[in-house]
Amino acid sequence: MERALRGVQKFGAVAVPILVVCALTVCATMGWIARHPFDDQGEHLLFLSAFDAHTKLVVGLLIYTAVMYAALLTVVGGLLRFTLARAEERAGEPTGSSRRPSRIARAARWLLGNWWRLALLLLVIWSPVLLGEVLGGGGAWADSDLRAGSLRGEGMSGHRSPLVIVAFECVLAIGRLLTGGIGAGLGVLVLVQLAVVLAALGRAAALLGRWVRSDGLCALALAVLVIGGVPIALWSLSLSPAAVGAASLCWFLALGLDHVHSREQIRGGRVLEWALAALLLLSCSALAVPLVIVMLVMAVIVRRGREAWRAALVALVVPLLVVLVGTRLGASQGMLGTEDPVAQHGLQAQSIALALGEDPDALSAEDTDALGKIFDVDALPDRYAPGAPARLLEAENDTVSAAQAEQLPSIWWHLAQNRPGLAADGILLEVADTFDPFAHGRQNLPGSADDGAPGAVGSVLDGTPGLRLLVESPLRVVAVLLLGVIAVALRRPGVWFWAVPIGVLTVALALMPADASGGAALVIGCFLPFALLALSASRELVEVGSPDGAVRRIRRVTRRRSAPGRGADGRATGRVDGAAGGGATGQADGRADGWDDGRGDGWGDAEGGVADARNGRAADSRAGGSADARADGREDSGAGDLSWIGVTSSPRDGGPQGRHQRSAEAEKEGRYGPVRSLPQRPLAPPKGLHRKPPRR
């Protein structure tokens, strides 16, 4: 299994960057051509037709864009790799020789220490934006369905679970009973949703920041979260599932990464927290079901053991069953509003409309009759507008069943077989603006009125050229994808646990580009600072599996070895080295849930012996992962069996052969490699063993 996983990582480190760069290159090239049209270009950009007409120019643009993306990935990846390596080196230096962190770095560390500190900071900084939006008449008070006092309107409740809808309507009913209106109820709902968003974002940053050693990257991630989080702050004022869904996804992925990185004892509170994050995510997004299933499979494969499997099953399967059963019951009882079945196939409908506008005879007679049951075929080309499927839905017939709407994919497939160029151009024209970093008009802002116009703050941000970057979704989506490519190429720890869910959301965004105004694009853009923190996870901390004890362990060992009066092996006075910092409980081997606080190669400095550990974990596989130790927390001297690496602890054979023969500098540079690759070294025979007896 481990060999297969390493093979997948090696293949993905090459294949994923190539695929992502090729896709982004095509989208960026189409955006440039749309902003600088050719002389013979029609009303809509047909990329394949333009490629045939201007082959050399288009190929040159593709090569230039691909080279720019490759250069950007190389430079940013090199800087991140150097910064992370430098942070690892500074963590191993003695305390006196290390450079004192700056005030900004210390402030970032202090904020990441507890989730509520970061939540309060976000509330304070976002308060002017929130107040301006509320005073300007935006948020939940501008929605007609909410003014009617119900969340069951069409398009409002399709992505919410029945439990959330019942809770929200109970609050609205209580506010209407006490005050005679829904103003107080809406205020309570908005405050609760804002609190959930802030708590989820703060908790996700605190969980991911535990594994990061670079203070500069922590400060950069917090700056991106504070400044770039304006869209999610505005979405939190409306009762759309976008804000809670984005925040809960960040929280959910952070818990999954912490579960995989850590080798500490899994407590019941962590399982409940993970289940709560999964429940919120499943309640707010229909795309959460495949995400939870993918996370469950990866968690079971990577972290083995009954305790880890039990925690993953309880935290992920139970919320999944609750939401699926509740959604089915809610739909049968009429608690959930039904969504337009045609809107789910907006990408195919847009491609068909473009093909009919370019060639009225693109469809066969049978497909035209099937399409006539769904749309007004004559008005369909006039209603077409790239990136605006809502306008196309105005040509929809009044009574369209779900079975009729399911015929749209088959109609598009017949179009792709007969006219592949037109079908491909329609898909590319819809997707290009979503992944073009220089595209405009894809704001991540909620509409303040029924016509979808942005609120007071959103209008100011959208009208200012410098501030427009804060609300444009394509730039942040591309930034997250590029960070994912860098993490996969560098094979960072746990990269697949957040790269695969982001890939699923990216595919969903490509299939539903109309959702770029809030939904999948908001979720991907909101994950940008957390992707930076997840990429910066320390390899050594992940190998040890305990972020709190590993830092103290490294500094203490380095300081002890450099102190005068110590022997070559740097042994302590009888206690396990690092008894105050190994594992979740603060003791190395004295408690049942402790871990041996060793280096990455699994050796520990003990009284007259070597700790029986491997890869920083205890070799004894008892419940709780405790090492072979006594009840008082002291190491059992010389009791470990180290024959699996060719080491004997018998005094007759020359004593323990191990760390005292290896320099700390060489270990720090990784010259010896992992313990598993150490060859078995035969011990030298006693002198005179093979001599012939003297003749008498």
mmCIF file with all atom_site columns, C-alpha atoms in Angstrom, residues 91-213:
data_model
loop_
_atom_site.group_PDB
_atom_site.id
_atom_site.type_symbol
_atom_site.label_atom_id
_atom_site.label_alt_id
_atom_site.label_comp_id
_atom_site.label_asym_id
_atom_site.label_entity_id
_atom_site.label_seq_id
_atom_site.pdbx_PDB_ins_code
_atom_site.Cartn_x
_atom_site.Cartn_y
_atom_site.Cartn_z
_atom_site.occupancy
_atom_site.B_iso_or_equiv
_atom_site.pdbx_formal_charge
_atom_site.auth_seq_id
_atom_site.auth_comp_id
_atom_site.auth_asym_id
_atom_site.auth_atom_id
_atom_site.pdbx_PDB_model_num
ATOM 1   C CA . ALA A 1 91  ? 13.962  25.326 14.465 1.00 0.00 ? 91  ALA A CA 1
ATOM 2   C CA . GLY A 1 92  ? 16.987  23.077 15.073 1.00 0.00 ? 92  GLY A CA 1
ATOM 3   C CA . GLU A 1 93  ? 19.345  25.855 16.100 1.00 0.00 ? 93  GLU A CA 1
ATOM 4   C CA . PRO A 1 94  ? 20.068  26.560 19.793 1.00 0.00 ? 94  PRO A CA 1
ATOM 5   C CA . THR A 1 95  ? 17.820  29.083 21.444 1.00 0.00 ? 95  THR A CA 1
ATOM 6   C CA . GLY A 1 96  ? 20.568  31.620 22.022 1.00 0.00 ? 96  GLY A CA 1
ATOM 7   C CA . SER A 1 97  ? 21.790  31.637 18.424 1.00 0.00 ? 97  SER A CA 1
ATOM 8   C CA . SER A 1 98  ? 18.379  31.850 16.747 1.00 0.00 ? 98  SER A CA 1
ATOM 9   C CA . ARG A 1 99  ? 17.201  35.226 15.470 1.00 0.00 ? 99  ARG A CA 1
ATOM 10  C CA . ARG A 1 100 ? 14.385  36.835 17.437 1.00 0.00 ? 100 ARG A CA 1
ATOM 11  C CA . PRO A 1 101 ? 11.116  36.865 15.451 1.00 0.00 ? 101 PRO A CA 1
ATOM 12  C CA . SER A 1 102 ? 9.650   40.194 14.463 1.00 0.00 ? 102 SER A CA 1
ATOM 13  C CA . ARG A 1 103 ? 6.647   41.682 16.181 1.00 0.00 ? 103 ARG A CA 1
ATOM 14  C CA . ILE A 1 104 ? 4.424   40.845 13.238 1.00 0.00 ? 104 ILE A CA 1
ATOM 15  C CA . ALA A 1 105 ? 5.522   37.214 13.346 1.00 0.00 ? 105 ALA A CA 1
ATOM 16  C CA . ARG A 1 106 ? 4.968   37.005 17.087 1.00 0.00 ? 106 ARG A CA 1
ATOM 17  C CA . ALA A 1 107 ? 1.549   38.629 16.708 1.00 0.00 ? 107 ALA A CA 1
ATOM 18  C CA . ALA A 1 108 ? 0.634   36.099 14.010 1.00 0.00 ? 108 ALA A CA 1
ATOM 19  C CA . ARG A 1 109 ? 1.699   33.227 16.260 1.00 0.00 ? 109 ARG A CA 1
ATOM 20  C CA . TRP A 1 110 ? -0.295  34.667 19.146 1.00 0.00 ? 110 TRP A CA 1
ATOM 21  C CA . LEU A 1 111 ? -3.397  34.978 16.974 1.00 0.00 ? 111 LEU A CA 1
ATOM 22  C CA . LEU A 1 112 ? -3.054  31.409 15.727 1.00 0.00 ? 112 LEU A CA 1
ATOM 23  C CA . GLY A 1 113 ? -2.727  30.161 19.291 1.00 0.00 ? 113 GLY A CA 1
ATOM 24  C CA . ASN A 1 114 ? -6.497  30.294 19.910 1.00 0.00 ? 114 ASN A CA 1
ATOM 25  C CA . TRP A 1 115 ? -9.308  30.425 17.410 1.00 0.00 ? 115 TRP A CA 1
ATOM 26  C CA . TRP A 1 116 ? -11.315 33.054 19.258 1.00 0.00 ? 116 TRP A CA 1
ATOM 27  C CA . ARG A 1 117 ? -8.480  35.610 18.978 1.00 0.00 ? 117 ARG A CA 1
ATOM 28  C CA . LEU A 1 118 ? -8.516  35.431 15.202 1.00 0.00 ? 118 LEU A CA 1
ATOM 29  C CA . ALA A 1 119 ? -12.323 35.456 15.148 1.00 0.00 ? 119 ALA A CA 1
ATOM 30  C CA . LEU A 1 120 ? -12.386 38.666 17.198 1.00 0.00 ? 120 LEU A CA 1
ATOM 31  C CA . LEU A 1 121 ? -9.753  40.240 14.931 1.00 0.00 ? 121 LEU A CA 1
ATOM 32  C CA . LEU A 1 122 ? -11.813 39.439 11.842 1.00 0.00 ? 122 LEU A CA 1
ATOM 33  C CA . LEU A 1 123 ? -14.932 40.859 13.480 1.00 0.00 ? 123 LEU A CA 1
ATOM 34  C CA . VAL A 1 124 ? -13.170 44.100 14.390 1.00 0.00 ? 124 VAL A CA 1
ATOM 35  C CA . ILE A 1 125 ? -11.606 44.617 10.967 1.00 0.00 ? 125 ILE A CA 1
ATOM 36  C CA . TRP A 1 126 ? -14.726 43.621 9.018  1.00 0.00 ? 126 TRP A CA 1
ATOM 37  C CA . SER A 1 127 ? -17.082 45.703 11.193 1.00 0.00 ? 127 SER A CA 1
ATOM 38  C CA . PRO A 1 128 ? -16.984 48.822 8.948  1.00 0.00 ? 128 PRO A CA 1
ATOM 39  C CA . VAL A 1 129 ? -17.770 46.705 5.892  1.00 0.00 ? 129 VAL A CA 1
ATOM 40  C CA . LEU A 1 130 ? -20.607 44.895 7.664  1.00 0.00 ? 130 LEU A CA 1
ATOM 41  C CA . LEU A 1 131 ? -22.128 48.090 9.061  1.00 0.00 ? 131 LEU A CA 1
ATOM 42  C CA . GLY A 1 132 ? -21.899 49.832 5.706  1.00 0.00 ? 132 GLY A CA 1
ATOM 43  C CA . GLU A 1 133 ? -23.664 46.952 3.980  1.00 0.00 ? 133 GLU A CA 1
ATOM 44  C CA . VAL A 1 134 ? -26.455 46.832 6.590  1.00 0.00 ? 134 VAL A CA 1
ATOM 45  C CA . LEU A 1 135 ? -27.004 50.593 6.611  1.00 0.00 ? 135 LEU A CA 1
ATOM 46  C CA . GLY A 1 136 ? -27.003 50.576 2.816  1.00 0.00 ? 136 GLY A CA 1
ATOM 47  C CA . GLY A 1 137 ? -29.965 48.219 2.734  1.00 0.00 ? 137 GLY A CA 1
ATOM 48  C CA . GLY A 1 138 ? -28.094 45.078 1.732  1.00 0.00 ? 138 GLY A CA 1
ATOM 49  C CA . GLY A 1 139 ? -27.925 41.636 3.229  1.00 0.00 ? 139 GLY A CA 1
ATOM 50  C CA . ALA A 1 140 ? -30.831 39.455 4.224  1.00 0.00 ? 140 ALA A CA 1
ATOM 51  C CA . TRP A 1 141 ? -33.277 42.388 4.489  1.00 0.00 ? 141 TRP A CA 1
ATOM 52  C CA . ALA A 1 142 ? -33.241 42.900 0.700  1.00 0.00 ? 142 ALA A CA 1
ATOM 53  C CA . ASP A 1 143 ? -34.519 39.420 -0.222 1.00 0.00 ? 143 ASP A CA 1
ATOM 54  C CA . SER A 1 144 ? -38.175 39.122 -1.116 1.00 0.00 ? 144 SER A CA 1
ATOM 55  C CA . ASP A 1 145 ? -38.543 35.549 0.177  1.00 0.00 ? 145 ASP A CA 1
ATOM 56  C CA . LEU A 1 146 ? -37.125 36.558 3.535  1.00 0.00 ? 146 LEU A CA 1
ATOM 57  C CA . ARG A 1 147 ? -39.370 39.607 3.712  1.00 0.00 ? 147 ARG A CA 1
ATOM 58  C CA . ALA A 1 148 ? -42.253 37.168 3.300  1.00 0.00 ? 148 ALA A CA 1
ATOM 59  C CA . GLY A 1 149 ? -40.975 35.324 6.384  1.00 0.00 ? 149 GLY A CA 1
ATOM 60  C CA . SER A 1 150 ? -40.108 31.991 4.765  1.00 0.00 ? 150 SER A CA 1
ATOM 61  C CA . LEU A 1 151 ? -37.044 30.091 3.639  1.00 0.00 ? 151 LEU A CA 1
ATOM 62  C CA . ARG A 1 152 ? -38.967 27.704 1.417  1.00 0.00 ? 152 ARG A CA 1
ATOM 63  C CA . GLY A 1 153 ? -38.823 29.834 -1.701 1.00 0.00 ? 153 GLY A CA 1
ATOM 64  C CA . GLU A 1 154 ? -37.609 28.297 -4.920 1.00 0.00 ? 154 GLU A CA 1
ATOM 65  C CA . GLY A 1 155 ? -33.804 28.362 -5.083 1.00 0.00 ? 155 GLY A CA 1
ATOM 66  C CA . MET A 1 156 ? -33.415 29.251 -1.409 1.00 0.00 ? 156 MET A CA 1
ATOM 67  C CA . SER A 1 157 ? -33.758 25.896 0.314  1.00 0.00 ? 157 SER A CA 1
ATOM 68  C CA . GLY A 1 158 ? -32.476 23.429 -2.230 1.00 0.00 ? 158 GLY A CA 1
ATOM 69  C CA . HIS A 1 159 ? -29.009 23.340 -0.653 1.00 0.00 ? 159 HIS A CA 1
ATOM 70  C CA . ARG A 1 160 ? -30.147 23.404 2.964  1.00 0.00 ? 160 ARG A CA 1
ATOM 71  C CA . SER A 1 161 ? -31.057 20.494 5.163  1.00 0.00 ? 161 SER A CA 1
ATOM 72  C CA . PRO A 1 162 ? -34.503 20.316 6.755  1.00 0.00 ? 162 PRO A CA 1
ATOM 73  C CA . LEU A 1 163 ? -32.975 20.758 10.205 1.00 0.00 ? 163 LEU A CA 1
ATOM 74  C CA . VAL A 1 164 ? -31.471 24.116 9.252  1.00 0.00 ? 164 VAL A CA 1
ATOM 75  C CA . ILE A 1 165 ? -34.678 25.291 7.609  1.00 0.00 ? 165 ILE A CA 1
ATOM 76  C CA . VAL A 1 166 ? -36.771 24.312 10.636 1.00 0.00 ? 166 VAL A CA 1
ATOM 77  C CA . ALA A 1 167 ? -34.369 26.092 13.001 1.00 0.00 ? 167 ALA A CA 1
ATOM 78  C CA . PHE A 1 168 ? -34.346 29.246 10.882 1.00 0.00 ? 168 PHE A CA 1
ATOM 79  C CA . GLU A 1 169 ? -38.108 29.357 10.514 1.00 0.00 ? 169 GLU A CA 1
ATOM 80  C CA . CYS A 1 170 ? -38.551 28.851 14.257 1.00 0.00 ? 170 CYS A CA 1
ATOM 81  C CA . VAL A 1 171 ? -36.384 31.918 14.892 1.00 0.00 ? 171 VAL A CA 1
ATOM 82  C CA . LEU A 1 172 ? -38.385 33.917 12.345 1.00 0.00 ? 172 LEU A CA 1
ATOM 83  C CA . ALA A 1 173 ? -41.648 32.784 13.940 1.00 0.00 ? 173 ALA A CA 1
ATOM 84  C CA . ILE A 1 174 ? -40.455 33.764 17.422 1.00 0.00 ? 174 ILE A CA 1
ATOM 85  C CA . GLY A 1 175 ? -39.379 37.192 16.187 1.00 0.00 ? 175 GLY A CA 1
ATOM 86  C CA . ARG A 1 176 ? -42.715 37.716 14.428 1.00 0.00 ? 176 ARG A CA 1
ATOM 87  C CA . LEU A 1 177 ? -44.586 36.664 17.589 1.00 0.00 ? 177 LEU A CA 1
ATOM 88  C CA . LEU A 1 178 ? -42.628 38.992 19.875 1.00 0.00 ? 178 LEU A CA 1
ATOM 89  C CA . THR A 1 179 ? -42.224 42.064 17.684 1.00 0.00 ? 179 THR A CA 1
ATOM 90  C CA . GLY A 1 180 ? -44.935 41.652 15.067 1.00 0.00 ? 180 GLY A CA 1
ATOM 91  C CA . GLY A 1 181 ? -42.402 41.461 12.229 1.00 0.00 ? 181 GLY A CA 1
ATOM 92  C CA . ILE A 1 182 ? -39.401 39.506 11.082 1.00 0.00 ? 182 ILE A CA 1
ATOM 93  C CA . GLY A 1 183 ? -36.778 42.212 11.611 1.00 0.00 ? 183 GLY A CA 1
ATOM 94  C CA . ALA A 1 184 ? -35.663 40.874 14.990 1.00 0.00 ? 184 ALA A CA 1
ATOM 95  C CA . GLY A 1 185 ? -35.659 37.302 13.713 1.00 0.00 ? 185 GLY A CA 1
ATOM 96  C CA . LEU A 1 186 ? -33.536 38.233 10.711 1.00 0.00 ? 186 LEU A CA 1
ATOM 97  C CA . GLY A 1 187 ? -31.125 40.069 12.996 1.00 0.00 ? 187 GLY A CA 1
ATOM 98  C CA . VAL A 1 188 ? -30.689 36.998 15.188 1.00 0.00 ? 188 VAL A CA 1
ATOM 99  C CA . LEU A 1 189 ? -30.220 34.732 12.171 1.00 0.00 ? 189 LEU A CA 1
ATOM 100 C CA . VAL A 1 190 ? -27.596 37.024 10.644 1.00 0.00 ? 190 VAL A CA 1
ATOM 101 C CA . LEU A 1 191 ? -25.693 37.290 13.929 1.00 0.00 ? 191 LEU A CA 1
ATOM 102 C CA . VAL A 1 192 ? -25.718 33.513 14.405 1.00 0.00 ? 192 VAL A CA 1
ATOM 103 C CA . GLN A 1 193 ? -24.531 32.916 10.852 1.00 0.00 ? 193 GLN A CA 1
ATOM 104 C CA . LEU A 1 194 ? -21.789 35.533 11.211 1.00 0.00 ? 194 LEU A CA 1
ATOM 105 C CA . ALA A 1 195 ? -20.641 33.941 14.474 1.00 0.00 ? 195 ALA A CA 1
ATOM 106 C CA . VAL A 1 196 ? -20.504 30.491 12.843 1.00 0.00 ? 196 VAL A CA 1
ATOM 107 C CA . VAL A 1 197 ? -18.470 31.842 9.917  1.00 0.00 ? 197 VAL A CA 1
ATOM 108 C CA . LEU A 1 198 ? -15.967 33.644 12.153 1.00 0.00 ? 198 LEU A CA 1
ATOM 109 C CA . ALA A 1 199 ? -15.581 30.671 14.502 1.00 0.00 ? 199 ALA A CA 1
ATOM 110 C CA . ALA A 1 200 ? -15.069 28.236 11.617 1.00 0.00 ? 200 ALA A CA 1
ATOM 111 C CA . LEU A 1 201 ? -12.443 30.429 9.948  1.00 0.00 ? 201 LEU A CA 1
ATOM 112 C CA . GLY A 1 202 ? -10.589 31.006 13.220 1.00 0.00 ? 202 GLY A CA 1
ATOM 113 C CA . ARG A 1 203 ? -10.617 27.340 14.151 1.00 0.00 ? 203 ARG A CA 1
ATOM 114 C CA . ALA A 1 204 ? -9.379  26.274 10.698 1.00 0.00 ? 204 ALA A CA 1
ATOM 115 C CA . ALA A 1 205 ? -6.470  28.729 10.843 1.00 0.00 ? 205 ALA A CA 1
ATOM 116 C CA . ALA A 1 206 ? -5.533  27.609 14.369 1.00 0.00 ? 206 ALA A CA 1
ATOM 117 C CA . LEU A 1 207 ? -5.536  23.919 13.400 1.00 0.00 ? 207 LEU A CA 1
ATOM 118 C CA . LEU A 1 208 ? -3.387  24.415 10.307 1.00 0.00 ? 208 LEU A CA 1
ATOM 119 C CA . GLY A 1 209 ? -1.053  26.884 12.025 1.00 0.00 ? 209 GLY A CA 1
ATOM 120 C CA . ARG A 1 210 ? 0.003   24.237 14.563 1.00 0.00 ? 210 ARG A CA 1
ATOM 121 C CA . TRP A 1 211 ? 2.068   22.479 11.904 1.00 0.00 ? 211 TRP A CA 1
ATOM 122 C CA . VAL A 1 212 ? 3.740   25.553 10.368 1.00 0.00 ? 212 VAL A CA 1
ATOM 123 C CA . ARG A 1 213 ? 7.200   26.677 11.505 1.00 0.00 ? 213 ARG A CA 1
#
